[in-house]
Coordinates of C-alpha atoms in Angstrom, one line a residue:
M176 CA -210.8 128.2 288.2
A177 CA -213.6 126.0 287.4
I178 CA -215.0 127.9 284.7
A179 CA -211.6 128.5 283.1
M180 CA -211.5 124.6 282.9
R181 CA -214.9 124.1 281.5
K182 CA -214.1 127.1 278.7
A183 CA -210.7 125.3 278.1
G184 CA -212.7 122.0 278.0
C185 CA -215.4 123.3 275.5
C186 CA -212.7 125.1 273.3
L187 CA -210.9 121.6 273.2
V188 CA -214.1 119.7 272.1
V189 CA -214.8 122.3 269.3
V190 CA -211.1 121.9 268.1
V191 CA -211.2 118.0 268.2
V192 CA -214.8 118.1 266.4
V193 CA -213.4 120.5 263.6
A194 CA -210.4 118.2 263.1
M195 CA -212.7 115.3 263.2
A196 CA -214.7 116.9 260.3
V197 CA -211.9 117.4 258.3
V198 CA -210.6 113.8 258.8
M199 CA -214.1 112.3 258.4
G200 CA -215.2 114.4 255.4
A201 CA -212.2 113.2 253.5
G202 CA -212.8 109.5 254.0
A203 CA -216.9 109.3 254.2
A204 CA -217.4 110.7 250.6
G205 CA -219.7 113.6 252.2
R206 CA -222.1 111.1 254.2
C207 CA -220.7 111.6 257.8
D208 CA -219.8 115.2 258.6
A209 CA -218.7 115.7 262.1
G210 CA -218.7 119.3 261.4
Q211 CA -222.2 119.4 261.8
L212 CA -221.7 118.5 265.5
T213 CA -219.8 121.7 266.3
V214 CA -222.9 123.4 267.3
C215 CA -223.3 120.6 270.2
A216 CA -219.8 121.7 271.7
G217 CA -221.4 123.0 274.8
A218 CA -223.7 120.5 275.3
I219 CA -221.0 117.9 275.1
A220 CA -218.6 119.8 277.1
I221 CA -220.5 121.3 279.9
G222 CA -223.7 119.5 279.6
S223 CA -225.6 122.4 278.7
R224 CA -229.2 121.9 277.0
P225 CA -228.7 121.3 273.3
T226 CA -230.0 123.7 271.0
A227 CA -232.3 123.1 268.1
A228 CA -229.3 123.4 265.8
C229 CA -227.4 120.7 267.8
C230 CA -230.5 118.4 267.5
S231 CA -230.5 119.1 263.8
G232 CA -227.0 118.2 263.5
L233 CA -227.5 115.1 265.6
R234 CA -230.5 114.0 263.5
A235 CA -228.4 114.5 260.3
Q236 CA -225.5 112.5 261.6
Q237 CA -227.4 109.8 263.5
G238 CA -226.1 106.9 261.0
C239 CA -222.7 108.0 261.7
F240 CA -222.5 107.9 265.8
C241 CA -221.1 104.5 265.8
Q242 CA -218.1 105.4 263.2
F243 CA -217.6 108.6 265.5
A244 CA -217.5 106.7 268.7
K245 CA -215.1 103.8 267.3
D246 CA -212.7 106.6 266.5
P247 CA -210.1 106.4 269.1
R248 CA -209.3 109.9 268.8
Y249 CA -213.0 111.3 269.3
G250 CA -214.7 108.2 271.1
R251 CA -214.3 109.7 274.4
Y252 CA -216.3 112.8 273.4
I253 CA -219.0 110.9 271.6
N254 CA -219.5 108.3 274.3
S255 CA -219.4 110.8 277.1
P256 CA -222.5 110.9 279.4
N257 CA -222.9 114.6 278.4
A258 CA -223.2 113.6 274.8
R259 CA -225.7 110.5 275.6
R260 CA -227.8 113.3 277.4
A261 CA -227.7 115.4 274.5
V262 CA -229.1 112.7 272.1
S263 CA -231.8 112.0 274.6
S264 CA -232.6 115.5 274.9
C265 CA -233.2 115.8 271.4
G266 CA -235.3 112.6 271.3
L267 CA -233.2 110.3 269.4
P268 CA -232.5 106.7 270.4
L269 CA -229.1 106.0 271.9
P270 CA -227.1 104.0 269.4
S271 CA -226.1 100.4 270.2
C272 CA -222.7 100.1 268.4
H273 CA -221.2 96.6 268.3

């Protein structure tokens, strides 16, 4: 049961991040691309170790973290302890959004 819940949560995160990429891509003139974070779904959903591709995506979108975090539809994923761990594991500073 727990494994099924984790898989469902992971799938939900992927769907949300892809939807976020579509929404953000249309309004951000190409600068912020949440689609680059889909490779981080496992790290964010279940706390697995972030891959090199995930770290690369996080690095590329580092300037957009606060924008993503403030969006009420996606903030809970971006602000989650697992997402914060992924950012730290990739050697990036945690954003301080005001």
